[in-house]
PDB file of C-alpha atoms and ligand atoms in Angstrom:
ATOM      1  CA  MET A 727      -6.289 -20.946   8.041  1.00  0.00           C
ATOM      2  CA  ALA A 728      -2.860 -20.571   6.509  1.00  0.00           C
ATOM      3  CA  GLU A 729      -2.374 -17.517   4.328  1.00  0.00           C
ATOM      4  CA  LYS A 730      -1.782 -18.234   0.671  1.00  0.00           C
ATOM      5  CA  ILE A 731       1.477 -16.696  -0.550  1.00  0.00           C
ATOM      6  CA  LEU A 732       2.365 -16.346  -4.221  1.00  0.00           C
ATOM      7  CA  ILE A 733       6.071 -16.156  -5.050  1.00  0.00           C
ATOM      8  CA  ILE A 734       6.966 -14.800  -8.499  1.00  0.00           C
ATOM      9  CA  GLU A 735      10.658 -15.490  -8.982  1.00  0.00           C
ATOM     10  CA  ASP A 736      12.644 -16.935 -11.892  1.00  0.00           C
ATOM     11  CA  GLU A 737      15.831 -17.960 -10.048  1.00  0.00           C
ATOM     12  CA  GLU A 738      15.408 -21.544  -8.973  1.00  0.00           C
ATOM     13  CA  GLU A 739      17.661 -21.280  -5.934  1.00  0.00           C
ATOM     14  CA  THR A 740      15.963 -18.214  -4.503  1.00  0.00           C
ATOM     15  CA  LEU A 741      12.545 -19.690  -5.247  1.00  0.00           C
ATOM     16  CA  GLU A 742      13.311 -22.887  -3.356  1.00  0.00           C
ATOM     17  CA  TYR A 743      14.843 -20.955  -0.456  1.00  0.00           C
ATOM     18  CA  LEU A 744      11.664 -18.893  -0.221  1.00  0.00           C
ATOM     19  CA  ARG A 745       9.335 -21.844  -0.610  1.00  0.00           C
ATOM     20  CA  LEU A 746      11.028 -23.901   2.088  1.00  0.00           C
ATOM     21  CA  GLY A 747      11.348 -20.980   4.462  1.00  0.00           C
ATOM     22  CA  LEU A 748       7.712 -19.967   4.134  1.00  0.00           C
ATOM     23  CA  GLU A 749       6.405 -23.520   4.321  1.00  0.00           C
ATOM     24  CA  LEU A 750       8.305 -23.935   7.573  1.00  0.00           C
ATOM     25  CA  GLU A 751       6.369 -20.904   8.797  1.00  0.00           C
ATOM     26  CA  LYS A 752       3.179 -22.818   7.846  1.00  0.00           C
ATOM     27  CA  TYR A 753       2.244 -20.632   4.914  1.00  0.00           C
ATOM     28  CA  ASN A 754       0.488 -22.122   1.907  1.00  0.00           C
ATOM     29  CA  VAL A 755       2.932 -21.403  -0.938  1.00  0.00           C
ATOM     30  CA  ILE A 756       2.237 -21.210  -4.667  1.00  0.00           C
ATOM     31  CA  THR A 757       4.873 -20.206  -7.229  1.00  0.00           C
ATOM     32  CA  ALA A 758       5.363 -18.726 -10.677  1.00  0.00           C
ATOM     33  CA  THR A 759       8.594 -18.270 -12.615  1.00  0.00           C
ATOM     34  CA  THR A 760       7.486 -15.633 -15.133  1.00  0.00           C
ATOM     35  CA  GLY A 761       5.575 -12.368 -14.876  1.00  0.00           C
ATOM     36  CA  ASN A 762       2.692 -13.535 -17.037  1.00  0.00           C
ATOM     37  CA  GLU A 763       2.303 -16.783 -15.127  1.00  0.00           C
ATOM     38  CA  GLY A 764       2.381 -14.733 -11.926  1.00  0.00           C
ATOM     39  CA  LEU A 765      -0.355 -12.426 -13.164  1.00  0.00           C
ATOM     40  CA  SER A 766      -2.682 -15.223 -14.198  1.00  0.00           C
ATOM     41  CA  LEU A 767      -2.093 -17.053 -10.890  1.00  0.00           C
ATOM     42  CA  THR A 768      -2.828 -13.798  -9.040  1.00  0.00           C
ATOM     43  CA  LYS A 769      -6.188 -13.460 -10.773  1.00  0.00           C
ATOM     44  CA  ARG A 770      -7.109 -17.109 -10.392  1.00  0.00           C
ATOM     45  CA  GLU A 771      -5.883 -17.816  -6.865  1.00  0.00           C
ATOM     46  CA  LEU A 772      -6.290 -14.387  -5.228  1.00  0.00           C
ATOM     47  CA  PRO A 773      -3.378 -14.973  -2.805  1.00  0.00           C
ATOM     48  CA  ASN A 774      -3.187 -13.178   0.544  1.00  0.00           C
ATOM     49  CA  LEU A 775       0.245 -11.769  -0.282  1.00  0.00           C
ATOM     50  CA  ILE A 776       2.629 -11.679  -3.245  1.00  0.00           C
ATOM     51  CA  ILE A 777       6.423 -11.785  -3.191  1.00  0.00           C
ATOM     52  CA  LEU A 778       7.591 -10.359  -6.487  1.00  0.00           C
ATOM     53  CA  ASP A 779      11.054 -10.423  -8.018  1.00  0.00           C
ATOM     54  CA  LEU A 780      11.740  -7.419 -10.247  1.00  0.00           C
ATOM     55  CA  GLY A 781      14.081  -9.087 -12.736  1.00  0.00           C
ATOM     56  CA  LEU A 782      11.804 -11.530 -14.567  1.00  0.00           C
ATOM     57  CA  PRO A 783      12.442 -13.106 -18.001  1.00  0.00           C
ATOM     58  CA  ASP A 784       9.306 -11.867 -19.764  1.00  0.00           C
ATOM     59  CA  VAL A 785       7.842  -8.750 -18.131  1.00  0.00           C
ATOM     60  CA  ASP A 786       9.494  -6.244 -15.777  1.00  0.00           C
ATOM     61  CA  GLY A 787       8.399  -6.841 -12.192  1.00  0.00           C
ATOM     62  CA  ILE A 788       7.418  -3.172 -11.917  1.00  0.00           C
ATOM     63  CA  ASP A 789       4.830  -3.676 -14.669  1.00  0.00           C
ATOM     64  CA  VAL A 790       3.565  -6.830 -12.980  1.00  0.00           C
ATOM     65  CA  CYS A 791       3.147  -4.834  -9.785  1.00  0.00           C
ATOM     66  CA  LYS A 792       1.313  -2.029 -11.583  1.00  0.00           C
ATOM     67  CA  GLU A 793      -1.102  -4.473 -13.152  1.00  0.00           C
ATOM     68  CA  ILE A 794      -1.849  -6.150  -9.810  1.00  0.00           C
ATOM     69  CA  LYS A 795      -2.412  -2.761  -8.179  1.00  0.00           C
ATOM     70  CA  GLN A 796      -4.676  -1.489 -10.950  1.00  0.00           C
ATOM     71  CA  ALA A 797      -7.151  -4.367 -11.139  1.00  0.00           C
ATOM     72  CA  THR A 798     -10.105  -3.913  -8.790  1.00  0.00           C
ATOM     73  CA  ASN A 799     -10.103  -7.457  -7.406  1.00  0.00           C
ATOM     74  CA  THR A 800      -6.345  -7.720  -6.832  1.00  0.00           C
ATOM     75  CA  ARG A 801      -5.294  -4.213  -5.804  1.00  0.00           C
ATOM     76  CA  THR A 802      -5.644  -4.816  -2.084  1.00  0.00           C
ATOM     77  CA  ILE A 803      -3.279  -7.823  -2.137  1.00  0.00           C
ATOM     78  CA  PRO A 804      -0.028  -6.741  -0.456  1.00  0.00           C
ATOM     79  CA  VAL A 805       3.050  -6.970  -2.673  1.00  0.00           C
ATOM     80  CA  ILE A 806       6.608  -7.250  -1.381  1.00  0.00           C
ATOM     81  CA  ILE A 807       9.210  -6.542  -4.037  1.00  0.00           C
ATOM     82  CA  LEU A 808      12.478  -8.453  -4.102  1.00  0.00           C
ATOM     83  CA  THR A 809      15.247  -6.646  -5.836  1.00  0.00           C
ATOM     84  CA  ALA A 810      18.912  -7.100  -6.578  1.00  0.00           C
ATOM     85  CA  ARG A 811      18.813  -3.503  -7.740  1.00  0.00           C
ATOM     86  CA  THR A 812      19.990  -1.471  -4.831  1.00  0.00           C
ATOM     87  CA  THR A 813      19.628   2.099  -6.009  1.00  0.00           C
ATOM     88  CA  THR A 814      17.103   4.252  -4.214  1.00  0.00           C
ATOM     89  CA  THR A 815      15.414   5.085  -7.517  1.00  0.00           C
ATOM     90  CA  ASP A 816      14.384   1.450  -8.022  1.00  0.00           C
ATOM     91  CA  LYS A 817      12.874   1.297  -4.568  1.00  0.00           C
ATOM     92  CA  VAL A 818      10.992   4.534  -5.141  1.00  0.00           C
ATOM     93  CA  VAL A 819       9.753   3.324  -8.536  1.00  0.00           C
ATOM     94  CA  GLY A 820       8.611   0.092  -6.881  1.00  0.00           C
ATOM     95  CA  LEU A 821       6.733   1.867  -4.121  1.00  0.00           C
ATOM     96  CA  GLU A 822       5.215   4.310  -6.613  1.00  0.00           C
ATOM     97  CA  ALA A 823       4.009   1.315  -8.627  1.00  0.00           C
ATOM     98  CA  GLY A 824       2.020   0.401  -5.533  1.00  0.00           C
ATOM     99  CA  ALA A 825       4.324  -2.134  -3.880  1.00  0.00           C
ATOM    100  CA  ASP A 826       3.737  -2.292  -0.138  1.00  0.00           C
ATOM    101  CA  ASP A 827       7.304  -3.071   0.857  1.00  0.00           C
ATOM    102  CA  TYR A 828      10.613  -4.128  -0.645  1.00  0.00           C
ATOM    103  CA  LEU A 829      13.555  -6.267   0.319  1.00  0.00           C
ATOM    104  CA  SER A 830      17.035  -6.143  -1.233  1.00  0.00           C
ATOM    105  CA  LYS A 831      18.754  -9.379  -2.149  1.00  0.00           C
ATOM    106  CA  PRO A 832      20.397 -11.119  -0.408  1.00  0.00           C
ATOM    107  CA  PHE A 833      17.928 -11.264   2.458  1.00  0.00           C
ATOM    108  CA  GLU A 834      17.011 -13.604   5.287  1.00  0.00           C
ATOM    109  CA  ILE A 835      13.711 -15.428   5.593  1.00  0.00           C
ATOM    110  CA  LYS A 836      13.356 -14.076   9.127  1.00  0.00           C
ATOM    111  CA  GLU A 837      13.412 -10.513   7.806  1.00  0.00           C
ATOM    112  CA  LEU A 838      10.912 -11.349   5.079  1.00  0.00           C
ATOM    113  CA  VAL A 839       8.529 -13.053   7.498  1.00  0.00           C
ATOM    114  CA  ALA A 840       8.698 -10.039   9.829  1.00  0.00           C
ATOM    115  CA  ARG A 841       7.745  -7.752   6.920  1.00  0.00           C
ATOM    116  CA  MET A 842       4.921 -10.089   5.896  1.00  0.00           C
ATOM    117  CA  LYS A 843       3.515 -10.142   9.410  1.00  0.00           C
ATOM    118  CA  ALA A 844       3.666  -6.346   9.518  1.00  0.00           C
ATOM    119  CA  LEU A 845       1.620  -6.188   6.310  1.00  0.00           C
ATOM    120  CA  PHE A 846      -0.951  -8.663   7.616  1.00  0.00           C
ATOM    121  CA  ARG A 847      -1.223  -6.600  10.813  1.00  0.00           C
ATOM    122  CA  ARG A 848      -1.820  -3.541   8.687  1.00  0.00           C
ATOM    123  CA  LEU A 849      -4.724  -5.255   6.937  1.00  0.00           C
ATOM    124  CA  GLU A 850      -6.474  -5.711  10.261  1.00  0.00           C
ATOM    125  CA  PHE A 851      -6.714  -1.925  10.438  1.00  0.00           C
ATOM    126  CA  TYR A 852      -7.200  -0.907   6.836  1.00  0.00           C
ATOM    127  CA  ALA A 853     -10.090  -2.894   5.423  1.00  0.00           C
ATOM    128  CA  PRO A 854     -12.483  -0.781   3.365  1.00  0.00           C
ATOM    129  CA  GLN A 855     -15.528  -2.379   1.729  1.00  0.00           C
ATOM    130  CA  PRO A 856     -14.930  -2.854  -2.023  1.00  0.00           C
ATOM    131  CA  ASP A 857     -17.982  -0.732  -2.925  1.00  0.00           C
ATOM    132  CA  GLU A 858     -17.570   1.903  -0.232  1.00  0.00           C
ATOM    133  CA  ILE A 859     -17.982   5.577  -1.161  1.00  0.00           C
ATOM    134  CA  LEU A 860     -17.159   8.368   1.289  1.00  0.00           C
ATOM    135  CA  HIS A 861     -18.518  11.866   0.664  1.00  0.00           C
ATOM    136  CA  LYS A 862     -17.326  14.489   3.110  1.00  0.00           C
ATOM    137  CA  GLY A 863     -16.287  18.120   3.019  1.00  0.00           C
ATOM    138  CA  GLY A 864     -16.581  18.407  -0.752  1.00  0.00           C
ATOM    139  CA  ILE A 865     -14.439  15.348  -1.352  1.00  0.00           C
ATOM    140  CA  VAL A 866     -15.769  12.104  -2.776  1.00  0.00           C
ATOM    141  CA  LEU A 867     -13.654   9.002  -2.292  1.00  0.00           C
ATOM    142  CA  ASP A 868     -14.738   5.921  -4.232  1.00  0.00           C
ATOM    143  CA  VAL A 869     -13.016   2.756  -2.986  1.00  0.00           C
ATOM    144  CA  GLY A 870     -14.180   0.518  -5.861  1.00  0.00           C
ATOM    145  CA  LYS A 871     -13.010   2.893  -8.569  1.00  0.00           C
ATOM    146  CA  HIS A 872      -9.978   3.947  -6.524  1.00  0.00           C
ATOM    147  CA  LYS A 873     -10.892   7.507  -7.332  1.00  0.00           C
ATOM    148  CA  VAL A 874     -11.003  10.789  -5.438  1.00  0.00           C
ATOM    149  CA  THR A 875     -13.094  13.618  -6.854  1.00  0.00           C
ATOM    150  CA  ILE A 876     -13.369  17.201  -5.643  1.00  0.00           C
ATOM    151  CA  GLU A 877     -16.917  18.538  -5.745  1.00  0.00           C
ATOM    152  CA  PHE A 878     -17.649  16.117  -8.622  1.00  0.00           C
ATOM    153  CA  LYS A 879     -15.452  18.244 -10.867  1.00  0.00           C
ATOM    154  CA  ALA A 880     -11.794  17.371 -10.661  1.00  0.00           C
ATOM    155  CA  ASP A 881     -10.082  14.082 -10.044  1.00  0.00           C
ATOM    156  CA  LEU A 882      -7.248  13.923  -7.578  1.00  0.00           C
ATOM    157  CA  ASP A 883      -4.272  11.887  -8.675  1.00  0.00           C
ATOM    158  CA  LEU A 884      -3.172  10.077  -5.515  1.00  0.00           C
ATOM    159  CA  SER A 885      -0.631   7.331  -4.912  1.00  0.00           C
ATOM    160  CA  PRO A 886      -2.025   4.165  -3.279  1.00  0.00           C
ATOM    161  CA  LYS A 887      -0.694   5.213   0.139  1.00  0.00           C
ATOM    162  CA  GLU A 888      -2.091   8.746  -0.125  1.00  0.00           C
ATOM    163  CA  PHE A 889      -5.426   7.253  -1.106  1.00  0.00           C
ATOM    164  CA  GLN A 890      -5.429   4.932   1.908  1.00  0.00           C
ATOM    165  CA  LEU A 891      -4.412   7.765   4.191  1.00  0.00           C
ATOM    166  CA  LEU A 892      -7.226   9.997   2.955  1.00  0.00           C
ATOM    167  CA  TYR A 893      -9.652   7.081   3.317  1.00  0.00           C
ATOM    168  CA  LEU A 894      -8.738   6.561   6.967  1.00  0.00           C
ATOM    169  CA  LEU A 895      -8.921  10.288   7.730  1.00  0.00           C
ATOM    170  CA  MET A 896     -12.294  10.706   6.026  1.00  0.00           C
ATOM    171  CA  LYS A 897     -13.701   7.507   7.464  1.00  0.00           C
ATOM    172  CA  ASN A 898     -12.819   8.733  10.957  1.00  0.00           C
ATOM    173  CA  SER A 899     -13.612  12.404  10.351  1.00  0.00           C
ATOM    174  CA  GLU A 900     -13.651  14.666  13.403  1.00  0.00           C
ATOM    175  CA  LYS A 901     -11.573  12.093  15.276  1.00  0.00           C
ATOM    176  CA  VAL A 902      -7.884  12.529  15.963  1.00  0.00           C
ATOM    177  CA  LEU A 903      -5.851   9.724  14.442  1.00  0.00           C
ATOM    178  CA  GLU A 904      -2.512   9.265  16.108  1.00  0.00           C
ATOM    179  CA  ARG A 905       0.600   8.965  13.992  1.00  0.00           C
ATOM    180  CA  SER A 906       1.314   5.545  15.488  1.00  0.00           C
ATOM    181  CA  TYR A 907      -2.187   4.372  14.531  1.00  0.00           C
ATOM    182  CA  LEU A 908      -1.745   5.597  10.952  1.00  0.00           C
ATOM    183  CA  LEU A 909       1.665   3.942  10.757  1.00  0.00           C
ATOM    184  CA  LYS A 910       0.325   0.650  12.003  1.00  0.00           C
ATOM    185  CA  SER A 911      -2.723   0.836   9.741  1.00  0.00           C
ATOM    186  CA  LEU A 912      -0.988   1.756   6.507  1.00  0.00           C
ATOM    187  CA  TRP A 913       2.590   0.576   6.874  1.00  0.00           C
ATOM    188  CA  GLY A 914       2.250  -2.097   9.536  1.00  0.00           C
ATOM    189  CA  TYR A 915       5.074  -0.625  11.582  1.00  0.00           C
ATOM    190  CA  THR A 916       4.846  -0.524  15.320  1.00  0.00           C
ATOM    191  CA  GLU A 917       7.977   1.551  15.889  1.00  0.00           C
ATOM    192  CA  SER A 918       7.403   5.225  16.597  1.00  0.00           C
ATOM    193  CA  VAL A 919      10.803   5.991  15.054  1.00  0.00           C
ATOM    194  CA  GLU A 920       9.348   6.063  11.578  1.00  0.00           C
ATOM    195  CA  SER A 921       6.541   8.505  12.303  1.00  0.00           C
ATOM    196  CA  ARG A 922       7.970  11.060   9.865  1.00  0.00           C
ATOM    197  CA  THR A 923       6.717   8.801   7.075  1.00  0.00           C
ATOM    198  CA  VAL A 924       3.163   9.765   8.019  1.00  0.00           C
ATOM    199  CA  ASP A 925       4.015  13.477   8.066  1.00  0.00           C
ATOM    200  CA  VAL A 926       5.600  13.296   4.618  1.00  0.00           C
ATOM    201  CA  HIS A 927       2.499  11.646   3.167  1.00  0.00           C
ATOM    202  CA  ILE A 928       0.186  14.129   4.879  1.00  0.00           C
ATOM    203  CA  GLN A 929       2.206  16.990   3.393  1.00  0.00           C
ATOM    204  CA  ARG A 930       1.909  15.512  -0.089  1.00  0.00           C
ATOM    205  CA  LEU A 931      -1.803  14.963   0.351  1.00  0.00           C
ATOM    206  CA  ARG A 932      -2.290  18.567   1.510  1.00  0.00           C
ATOM    207  CA  ARG A 933      -0.284  19.844  -1.438  1.00  0.00           C
ATOM    208  CA  LYS A 934      -2.446  17.911  -3.871  1.00  0.00           C
ATOM    209  CA  LEU A 935      -5.600  19.171  -2.162  1.00  0.00           C
ATOM    210  CA  SER A 936      -4.352  22.751  -2.138  1.00  0.00           C
ATOM    211  CA  ASP A 937      -3.642  22.587  -5.887  1.00  0.00           C
ATOM    212  CA  GLN A 938      -7.402  22.298  -6.262  1.00  0.00           C
ATOM    213  CA  VAL A 939      -8.152  25.183  -3.922  1.00  0.00           C
ATOM    214  CA  LEU A 940      -7.831  27.948  -6.480  1.00  0.00           C
ATOM    215  CA  LYS A 941      -9.993  26.117  -8.936  1.00  0.00           C
ATOM    216  CA  PHE A 942     -12.826  25.045  -6.676  1.00  0.00           C
ATOM    217  CA  THR A 943     -13.292  25.144  -2.962  1.00  0.00           C
ATOM    218  CA  GLU A 944     -11.377  27.400  -0.654  1.00  0.00           C
ATOM    219  CA  HIS A 945      -9.242  25.931   2.091  1.00  0.00           C
ATOM    220  CA  LEU A 946      -9.677  22.375   0.945  1.00  0.00           C
ATOM    221  CA  ASN A 947      -6.189  21.580   2.191  1.00  0.00           C
ATOM    222  CA  LYS A 948      -7.253  22.761   5.645  1.00  0.00           C
ATOM    223  CA  ARG A 949      -9.599  19.798   5.891  1.00  0.00           C
ATOM    224  CA  ILE A 950      -6.648  17.872   7.290  1.00  0.00           C
ATOM    225  CA  VAL A 951      -5.779  19.408  10.629  1.00  0.00           C
ATOM    226  CA  THR A 952      -2.560  18.726  12.524  1.00  0.00           C
ATOM    227  CA  MET A 953      -3.064  17.971  16.197  1.00  0.00           C
ATOM    228  CA  GLU A 954       0.312  18.941  17.607  1.00  0.00           C
ATOM    229  CA  GLY A 955       1.970  16.055  19.411  1.00  0.00           C
ATOM    230  CA  PHE A 956      -0.809  13.595  18.531  1.00  0.00           C
ATOM    231  CA  GLY A 957      -1.603  13.177  14.895  1.00  0.00           C
ATOM    232  CA  TYR A 958      -4.139  14.290  12.320  1.00  0.00           C
ATOM    233  CA  LYS A 959      -7.837  14.884  11.933  1.00  0.00           C
ATOM    234  CA  PHE A 960     -10.167  15.358   8.952  1.00  0.00           C
ATOM    235  CA  VAL A 961     -12.701  18.112   9.488  1.00  0.00           C
ATOM    236  CA  ASP A 962     -15.968  18.108   7.589  1.00  0.00           C
TER     237      ASP A 962
HETATM  238 CA1  LIG B 616      15.313 -12.613 -11.260  1.00  0.00          CA
END
């Protein structure tokens, strides 16, 4: 079955370019030209992927993204941000808002489709149950509430990617997860070139865990073990 793609874009020309390009690729395309229309279509249609322009007439695309990524039933829908803003800050803000990828305008359909396929590939790996709760090594991860709690006392404030990373590590505890597997699962990349991305996220996750160490459990950050040359492992 063809994946349903929602395009939220106010510029007619870009919208038509996207629609035609994606329909040629046999995707089922639906469109919105404002942020609010995009949000209500997201809730009603539950698309498989959203292409979101940042410069919209009513609401900022960043806020649209945040809302999609905060609602329980829409947060797993991948979002690709389209931006004419080229500064690194905008990209970082977009990714922090939970966007899964971004593309700077002007772009080619081919590039977009490659990114979309990478995200769909990722979903084959990362597919938690909506009501899943993992409880291991003093850490409770609640998929439905998108919440991580340490020993039922303190909440951990994680970005969507850090949350997904911790989920995969906890889900596969005591198993070594290779960097390439984590990359494919969470970013959809297949290139080993980018493997530093995983390391950076692991470091951040460890830092957040170690901030809790003094308050509660000792060595909480040591739950994530580096397997030199391979990847990472969560120890119970
Ligand atoms: Ca625009």
